[in-house]
Amino acid sequence: MKRMFTFLLVSVACLYAQSVCAQSETKITKLQWEELASMNTARMAHRIFPSGDNIVVVGGHTTGFDREQSAEIYKDGGWSYVTSPSYVHDNAGSVTLDDGRTLVFGGHNGDFGTGGGNSGIDIYTPATESFSDGGNMSVGRAMCVGVLAAGKVFITGDYWSSSSSRVVDVWEGGSQSTLETSLSRSHEYPYLLPTSDGSSILVVGNTGSYSGLSAVDKINTATGEITQITLDLLEEWQPMWPGEGADMPDFSIGGGRYVVLARSFNGYGDYGIILIDADAETASLLVTIPKLILDETIDWGGYMIVNATAGEAYVLKSVKVNDESYNFYIATIDYNAGAVTEIAYVTGFPVSGGYMGFAILPDGRILGTGGSVTGESNFDAHNKVFAFTPNGGELISSIENVTNPTTTTSAVYSLNGQQLPQMQRGVNIVRQSDGTVKKIIVK
């Protein structure tokens, strides 16, 4: 008799939250993408930020792991240079101000990612499409982050020094100061998550530096006082590092709430989206991301960006097939519904997604700029630019997300043919009484 296979996934998000989930479906579609005009300079680890309807990239390092000081703007379908910044910003941070200007700060001091961090601040002015000197932070930093809250820019983090990564700089209208108190631990690329009224900021670490840390620093933006709060979920789900070119608004969904890509420490390699509410000082698991896509297991430890207009978050991941080809995946999360609605993918993508800079275009597409050709080297930067349409591609398949699937037989087997007393985490083969077979992936 012909064997029939049904692909099922058990969602642990519902079980974790101890709630009852309705059956839902994740569409598997063909990713729509196109290559746009290339940048003038190959770059990776660069900053990328919207400026009106345009996109600006600055710094990073170029082919050969040499630091790059130039900056470019994408408008009218092409790239052109703008006035270069005063400092070199390779693996730097940036913050856009309420008046539309953008601060870019820090970065590596030397080529090959060496030499510590620099303290330089540049200010990009859209009206003149140019950078001007914005002064200096109190310490040099690379792989640092900042956020705008209560009219001030708070900056912290550093790849090079555990002491400077605990220092918080404050930039306000061109003048710089430093909080008298320091963060409780060192941070490399943390998340800075302000409350909706800007009265405080939660400083959340990531798995680039830590595991299982539920203690979070809280900065009072008026007094500069730093206290600690506890987010129990972070003992089991730890945020991934924000990624190349990411700004804190890339994770905001409004009302002091933020969605963050996180990895579970449950031993099964699970990835999910956690919701951190800075106002309520809570963290909860929003949804887990299916691992098995068309018989390929995906490690979703990639990059995430939010399109608040569409009410969606996107997790982007590339998988190496061979030295010249990659599969590229984009998982779409409806964060209001707490569901992975679509996973779009393409085979034979020409470069890896490693170290790309991403931004949302005005038409809702995702712009991907530069990065590493192979994703495995800091020496092979490229200047290619792509636009991805995350939803609406040709339907290929679907994944049915259910809880507690029932069967009509007691015969359950692992893939190697071992009979099991019950369904276990991993892949199970269930032979039913009518002779059909189900392949059930229990997550």
Coordinates of C-alpha atoms in Angstrom, one line a residue:
M1 CA 0.0 0.0 0.0
K2 CA 1.3 3.5 -0.9
R3 CA 2.5 5.3 2.2
M4 CA 1.3 8.8 2.9
F5 CA 3.3 11.3 4.9
T6 CA 1.8 14.2 6.8
F7 CA 4.2 16.7 8.3
L8 CA 3.2 18.0 11.7
L9 CA 4.9 20.2 14.3
V10 CA 4.0 20.5 17.9
S11 CA 4.3 24.1 19.1
V12 CA 5.8 24.5 22.6
A13 CA 4.8 28.1 22.8
C14 CA 1.3 27.2 24.0
L15 CA 2.6 24.6 26.5
Y16 CA 5.1 27.1 27.8
A17 CA 2.5 29.8 28.4
Q18 CA 0.1 27.1 29.8
S19 CA -2.6 28.3 27.5
V20 CA -4.7 26.5 24.9
C21 CA -3.8 27.3 21.3
A22 CA -6.0 27.1 18.3
Q23 CA -4.7 25.1 15.3
S24 CA -2.9 27.4 12.8
E25 CA -0.9 27.0 9.6
T26 CA 2.4 28.4 8.5
K27 CA 2.6 28.8 4.7
I28 CA 5.9 27.8 3.0
T29 CA 6.4 30.0 -0.1
K30 CA 9.0 30.9 -2.7
L31 CA 10.9 34.0 -1.7
Q32 CA 10.5 36.9 -4.0
W33 CA 13.7 39.0 -4.4
E34 CA 15.6 41.1 -6.8
E35 CA 19.1 42.5 -7.0
L36 CA 19.2 46.3 -7.0
A37 CA 22.0 48.7 -8.0
S38 CA 25.2 47.9 -6.1
M39 CA 26.8 50.2 -3.6
N40 CA 29.9 52.0 -4.8
T41 CA 32.0 50.3 -2.1
A42 CA 32.1 46.8 -0.8
R43 CA 31.3 46.9 2.9
M44 CA 30.3 44.8 5.9
A45 CA 29.7 45.5 9.6
H46 CA 28.5 48.9 8.4
R47 CA 25.7 51.1 9.9
I48 CA 22.5 51.4 7.9
F49 CA 19.6 53.7 8.8
P50 CA 16.6 55.3 7.0
S51 CA 16.7 59.0 6.3
G52 CA 13.3 60.0 5.1
D53 CA 12.5 57.8 2.1
N54 CA 16.2 57.1 1.5
I55 CA 18.7 54.7 3.1
V56 CA 22.1 55.7 4.3
V57 CA 25.1 53.3 4.9
V58 CA 28.3 54.4 6.6
G59 CA 31.6 52.8 7.4
G60 CA 32.1 49.2 8.1
H61 CA 35.1 47.4 6.6
T62 CA 35.7 46.5 3.0
T63 CA 37.5 43.7 1.1
G64 CA 40.7 42.7 2.9
F65 CA 39.3 43.6 6.3
D66 CA 40.3 47.3 5.9
R67 CA 38.3 49.9 7.7
E68 CA 36.1 52.0 5.4
Q69 CA 35.3 55.7 6.2
S70 CA 33.0 56.5 3.3
A71 CA 29.2 56.8 3.4
E72 CA 26.5 56.4 0.7
I73 CA 22.8 57.2 0.2
Y74 CA 20.3 55.1 -1.7
K75 CA 17.7 57.2 -3.5
D76 CA 16.0 57.2 -6.9
G77 CA 17.1 53.6 -7.5
G78 CA 20.9 54.2 -7.1
W79 CA 23.7 54.9 -4.8
S80 CA 25.8 58.0 -4.4
Y81 CA 28.5 59.1 -2.0
V82 CA 27.7 61.7 0.7
T83 CA 30.3 63.8 2.6
S84 CA 32.4 61.3 4.7
P85 CA 32.2 61.3 8.5
S86 CA 35.1 62.6 10.6
Y87 CA 35.7 59.2 12.2
V88 CA 35.9 55.6 11.0
H89 CA 32.8 53.6 12.1
D90 CA 33.5 49.9 11.7
N91 CA 31.1 47.9 13.9
A92 CA 29.7 51.2 15.3
G93 CA 26.3 52.3 16.8
S94 CA 23.8 54.8 15.6
V95 CA 20.7 56.6 16.9
T96 CA 18.2 58.8 14.9
L97 CA 17.1 61.9 16.7
D98 CA 13.6 63.4 16.7
D99 CA 14.7 66.1 14.2
G100 CA 15.7 63.5 11.7
R101 CA 19.5 63.8 12.2
T102 CA 21.4 60.6 13.0
L103 CA 24.3 60.1 15.5
V104 CA 26.9 57.5 14.5
F105 CA 29.4 56.6 17.2
G106 CA 32.4 54.4 17.9
G107 CA 33.9 51.5 16.0
H108 CA 37.2 49.6 15.7
N109 CA 40.4 51.7 15.9
G110 CA 42.4 49.6 13.4
D111 CA 42.1 47.4 10.4
F112 CA 41.3 43.7 10.9
G113 CA 39.0 44.6 13.8
T114 CA 42.0 45.5 16.0
G115 CA 43.2 48.4 18.1
G116 CA 40.3 48.8 20.6
G117 CA 37.4 51.1 20.1
N118 CA 37.3 54.8 19.2
S119 CA 35.2 57.4 20.9
G120 CA 34.2 59.6 17.9
I121 CA 30.7 60.8 17.3
D122 CA 29.4 62.0 13.9
I123 CA 26.1 63.6 13.1
Y124 CA 24.4 63.0 9.8
T125 CA 22.1 65.9 8.5
P126 CA 19.6 64.8 5.9
A127 CA 19.1 68.3 4.4
T128 CA 22.8 68.6 3.4
E129 CA 23.5 64.8 3.1
S130 CA 26.6 65.2 5.1
F131 CA 28.3 64.3 8.4
S132 CA 29.7 66.8 10.9
D133 CA 31.8 66.2 14.0
G134 CA 29.7 65.5 17.1
G135 CA 32.4 65.3 19.7
N136 CA 33.6 62.3 21.6
M137 CA 32.3 59.8 24.1
S138 CA 34.0 59.3 27.4
V139 CA 35.5 56.0 26.3
G140 CA 36.3 54.3 23.1
R141 CA 33.7 51.6 22.0
A142 CA 33.2 49.1 19.2
M143 CA 30.0 47.0 18.8
C144 CA 28.1 49.4 21.0
V145 CA 24.5 50.5 21.0
G146 CA 22.5 53.6 21.9
V147 CA 18.9 54.7 22.2
L148 CA 16.9 58.0 22.4
A149 CA 14.9 58.4 25.6
A150 CA 13.7 61.6 27.4
G151 CA 15.3 63.7 24.8
K152 CA 18.8 62.3 25.4
V153 CA 20.9 59.6 23.8
F154 CA 22.2 56.8 26.1
I155 CA 25.1 54.8 24.8
T156 CA 26.8 51.7 26.2
G157 CA 28.5 48.4 25.2
D158 CA 32.0 47.7 23.9
Y159 CA 33.6 44.7 22.3
W160 CA 37.1 45.4 23.6
S161 CA 36.8 46.3 27.3
S162 CA 34.6 44.9 30.1
S163 CA 35.1 48.1 32.1
S164 CA 34.1 50.6 29.3
S165 CA 31.1 48.4 28.3
R166 CA 29.7 49.1 31.8
V167 CA 29.9 52.8 31.4
V168 CA 26.9 54.7 30.1
D169 CA 27.5 57.9 28.1
V170 CA 24.7 60.5 27.7
W171 CA 24.6 62.8 24.6
E172 CA 22.2 65.8 24.8
G173 CA 22.2 68.5 22.2
G174 CA 25.9 68.3 21.5
S175 CA 27.1 68.0 25.1
Q176 CA 28.4 64.7 26.6
S177 CA 28.2 63.4 30.1
T178 CA 28.5 60.0 31.9
L179 CA 26.3 58.4 34.4
E180 CA 27.9 58.3 37.8
T181 CA 26.8 54.7 38.4
S182 CA 27.8 51.8 36.1
L183 CA 25.9 48.8 34.8
S184 CA 26.1 45.7 36.9
R185 CA 28.0 43.7 34.3
S186 CA 29.9 44.2 31.1
H187 CA 27.9 44.3 27.8
E188 CA 28.8 43.8 24.2
Y189 CA 25.9 44.8 22.0
P190 CA 23.1 44.7 24.6
Y191 CA 19.5 45.7 24.0
L192 CA 18.5 49.2 25.3
L193 CA 14.7 49.2 25.7
P194 CA 13.0 52.4 26.9
T195 CA 9.6 52.6 28.6
S196 CA 6.9 54.3 26.6
D197 CA 7.3 57.6 28.5
G198 CA 11.1 57.4 28.4
S199 CA 11.5 57.5 32.2
S200 CA 13.7 54.4 32.3
I201 CA 15.6 52.0 30.0
L202 CA 16.0 48.3 30.4
V203 CA 19.5 47.0 29.5
V204 CA 19.2 43.4 28.4
G205 CA 22.2 41.2 27.6
N206 CA 22.5 38.7 24.8
T207 CA 23.9 35.2 24.1
G208 CA 27.0 36.7 22.6
S209 CA 28.2 37.2 26.1
Y210 CA 25.9 35.5 28.6
S211 CA 23.6 32.6 29.2
G212 CA 20.8 32.2 31.6
L213 CA 20.9 35.7 33.1
S214 CA 17.5 36.9 34.4
A215 CA 18.9 40.1 36.2
V216 CA 18.4 43.2 34.0
D217 CA 19.8 46.7 34.6
K218 CA 17.2 49.5 34.7
I219 CA 18.4 53.1 34.1
N220 CA 16.4 56.0 35.5
T221 CA 16.7 58.6 32.7
A222 CA 16.1 61.6 35.0
T223 CA 18.4 60.7 37.8
G224 CA 20.9 58.3 36.1
E225 CA 20.3 55.8 38.9
I226 CA 20.8 52.1 37.9
T227 CA 18.9 49.4 39.7
Q228 CA 18.3 45.7 38.9
I229 CA 15.1 43.9 38.1
T230 CA 14.4 40.2 37.3
L231 CA 12.9 38.8 34.2
D232 CA 12.5 35.1 34.9
L233 CA 12.0 34.1 31.3
L234 CA 15.6 35.0 30.5
E235 CA 16.8 32.1 32.5
E236 CA 15.4 29.8 29.8
W237 CA 15.3 32.1 26.7
Q238 CA 18.2 34.4 26.0
P239 CA 18.2 37.2 23.4
M240 CA 20.4 36.8 20.4
W241 CA 22.8 39.7 19.6
P242 CA 21.0 42.5 17.8
G243 CA 23.0 42.0 14.6
E244 CA 24.9 44.1 12.1
G245 CA 23.5 47.6 11.6
A246 CA 20.6 47.1 14.0
D247 CA 19.1 50.0 15.9
M248 CA 16.9 49.6 19.0
P249 CA 13.7 50.9 17.1
D250 CA 14.2 47.9 14.9
F251 CA 12.6 45.8 17.7
S252 CA 9.9 48.2 19.0
I253 CA 6.2 47.4 18.5
G254 CA 5.0 50.4 20.4
G255 CA 3.8 51.0 24.0
G256 CA 7.2 50.2 25.5
R257 CA 7.0 46.7 24.1
Y258 CA 9.8 45.0 22.1
V259 CA 10.0 41.7 20.2
V260 CA 13.4 40.0 20.3
L261 CA 14.8 36.9 18.7
A262 CA 15.9 34.4 21.4
R263 CA 17.5 31.0 21.8
S264 CA 16.3 28.4 24.3
F265 CA 18.5 26.6 26.7
N266 CA 16.3 23.6 26.7
G267 CA 18.9 21.5 24.8
Y268 CA 16.8 21.2 21.6
G269 CA 18.1 24.1 19.7
D270 CA 14.8 26.0 19.7
Y271 CA 14.5 29.6 18.6
G272 CA 11.6 31.8 19.3
I273 CA 10.4 35.4 19.6
I274 CA 10.1 36.8 23.1
L275 CA 8.1 39.9 24.1
I276 CA 9.7 42.3 26.5
D277 CA 7.4 44.9 28.0
A278 CA 9.6 47.6 29.5
D279 CA 6.6 49.4 31.1
A280 CA 5.3 46.3 32.9
E281 CA 8.9 44.9 33.4
T282 CA 7.9 41.5 32.1
A283 CA 9.1 39.0 29.5
S284 CA 7.0 36.3 27.8
L285 CA 7.5 33.8 25.0
L286 CA 5.5 34.9 22.0
V287 CA 6.0 32.1 19.6
T288 CA 8.6 29.4 18.6
I289 CA 9.9 29.2 15.0
P290 CA 9.5 25.8 13.2
K291 CA 12.9 24.2 12.7
L292 CA 12.1 21.7 10.0
I293 CA 11.4 23.4 6.7
L294 CA 10.9 21.1 3.7
D295 CA 13.1 18.4 5.4
E296 CA 15.9 20.9 6.1
T297 CA 16.6 21.8 9.7
I298 CA 17.1 25.5 10.2
D299 CA 19.1 27.2 12.9
W300 CA 17.3 30.5 13.2
G301 CA 20.1 32.3 14.9
G302 CA 20.1 35.1 12.3
Y303 CA 18.8 38.6 12.2
M304 CA 15.4 40.1 13.0
I305 CA 13.7 43.4 12.0
V306 CA 10.3 44.8 12.7
N307 CA 7.8 46.4 10.2
A308 CA 5.5 48.1 12.7
T309 CA 3.2 49.4 9.9
A310 CA 2.5 45.8 8.9
G311 CA 2.4 44.5 12.4
E312 CA 5.1 41.9 11.5
A313 CA 8.6 40.9 12.5
Y314 CA 11.0 39.1 10.1
V315 CA 13.7 36.7 11.0
L316 CA 16.3 36.3 8.2
K317 CA 18.6 33.4 7.8
S318 CA 20.9 32.0 5.1
V319 CA 22.1 28.4 4.9
K320 CA 25.2 27.4 3.0
V321 CA 24.7 24.7 0.4
N322 CA 28.1 24.8 -1.2
D323 CA 30.9 27.4 -1.9
E324 CA 28.8 29.2 -4.5
S325 CA 25.2 28.7 -3.4
Y326 CA 23.0 29.5 -0.4
N327 CA 19.4 29.0 0.7
F328 CA 17.8 32.2 2.1
Y329 CA 14.9 32.1 4.5
I330 CA 12.6 34.8 5.9
A331 CA 10.1 33.8 8.6
T332 CA 7.2 36.3 9.1
I333 CA 5.8 36.6 12.6
D334 CA 2.4 38.3 13.2
Y335 CA 3.3 39.5 16.6
N336 CA -0.2 40.6 17.5
A337 CA -1.5 37.1 16.9
G338 CA 1.6 35.4 18.2
A339 CA 2.0 33.2 15.1
V340 CA 4.5 32.4 12.4
T341 CA 2.3 33.0 9.4
E342 CA 4.8 32.4 6.5
I343 CA 8.3 31.1 5.8
A344 CA 9.6 32.2 2.4
Y345 CA 12.7 30.7 1.0
V346 CA 14.9 30.6 -2.1
T347 CA 17.6 28.2 -3.3
G348 CA 20.7 29.2 -5.2
F349 CA 21.1 32.6 -3.6
P350 CA 24.4 34.1 -4.9
V351 CA 25.9 35.2 -1.5
S352 CA 25.4 34.5 2.1
G353 CA 23.3 36.7 4.3
G354 CA 26.2 37.0 6.8
Y355 CA 27.0 40.5 8.0
M356 CA 24.4 42.2 5.8
G357 CA 22.8 45.4 6.9
F358 CA 19.0 45.4 6.7
A359 CA 16.4 48.1 6.6
I360 CA 12.7 48.4 5.8
L361 CA 11.9 50.2 2.5
P362 CA 8.9 52.6 2.3
D363 CA 7.1 50.0 0.2
G364 CA 7.5 47.3 2.9
R365 CA 10.2 45.3 1.2
I366 CA 13.4 44.5 3.1
L367 CA 16.6 46.0 1.8
G368 CA 19.8 43.9 2.3
T369 CA 23.1 45.7 1.8
G370 CA 26.6 44.3 1.5
G371 CA 28.0 41.6 3.9
S372 CA 30.3 38.7 3.5
V373 CA 30.3 36.6 0.3
T374 CA 30.7 33.4 2.2
G375 CA 29.4 34.4 5.7
E376 CA 32.6 32.8 7.1
S377 CA 35.1 35.6 6.5
N378 CA 35.7 39.2 7.4
F379 CA 37.9 39.6 4.3
D380 CA 35.4 39.0 1.5
A381 CA 33.0 42.0 1.7
H382 CA 30.8 42.7 -1.3
N383 CA 28.8 45.6 -2.6
K384 CA 25.6 43.8 -3.7
V385 CA 22.2 45.0 -2.7
F386 CA 19.0 43.1 -2.6
A387 CA 15.3 43.7 -2.0
F388 CA 13.2 40.9 -0.4
T389 CA 9.4 40.7 -0.4
P390 CA 8.8 38.5 2.7
N391 CA 5.1 37.5 1.9
G392 CA 2.9 36.6 -0.9
G393 CA 5.2 34.3 -3.0
E394 CA 4.2 31.1 -4.7
L395 CA 2.7 28.6 -2.2
I396 CA 4.9 25.5 -2.0
S397 CA 3.7 23.8 1.1
S398 CA 2.4 24.4 4.6
I399 CA 3.1 23.4 8.2
E400 CA 0.2 22.6 10.4
N401 CA 0.9 23.7 13.9
V402 CA -1.1 21.7 16.4
T403 CA -0.8 20.7 20.1
N404 CA -1.1 17.1 21.4
P405 CA -1.7 15.3 18.1
T406 CA -3.7 12.0 18.5
T407 CA -3.2 8.8 16.6
T408 CA -5.2 5.6 16.0
T409 CA -2.3 3.3 16.8
S410 CA 0.2 2.5 19.6
A411 CA 3.0 1.8 17.1
V412 CA 5.4 4.7 17.3
Y413 CA 9.0 4.5 16.0
S414 CA 12.1 6.6 15.8
L415 CA 13.6 7.2 12.4
N416 CA 16.1 4.3 12.9
G417 CA 13.2 1.9 13.4
Q418 CA 13.2 1.6 17.2
Q419 CA 9.7 1.2 18.6
L420 CA 8.9 3.9 21.3
P421 CA 6.4 3.7 24.1
Q422 CA 5.2 7.2 23.2
M423 CA 6.0 10.1 21.0
Q424 CA 9.2 11.8 22.0
R425 CA 11.0 15.0 21.1
G426 CA 12.4 14.7 17.6
V427 CA 11.1 12.7 14.6
N428 CA 8.6 9.9 15.2
I429 CA 7.1 7.6 12.6
V430 CA 3.5 6.6 13.5
R431 CA 1.9 3.6 11.7
Q432 CA -1.8 3.9 11.9
S433 CA -4.4 1.0 11.9
D434 CA -5.5 1.7 8.3
G435 CA -1.9 1.2 7.1
T436 CA -1.0 4.8 6.5
V437 CA 2.1 6.3 8.0
K438 CA 2.6 9.8 9.6
K439 CA 5.9 11.5 10.2
I440 CA 5.5 13.6 13.3
I441 CA 8.1 16.1 14.4
V442 CA 7.6 16.7 18.1
K443 CA 9.3 20.0 19.2

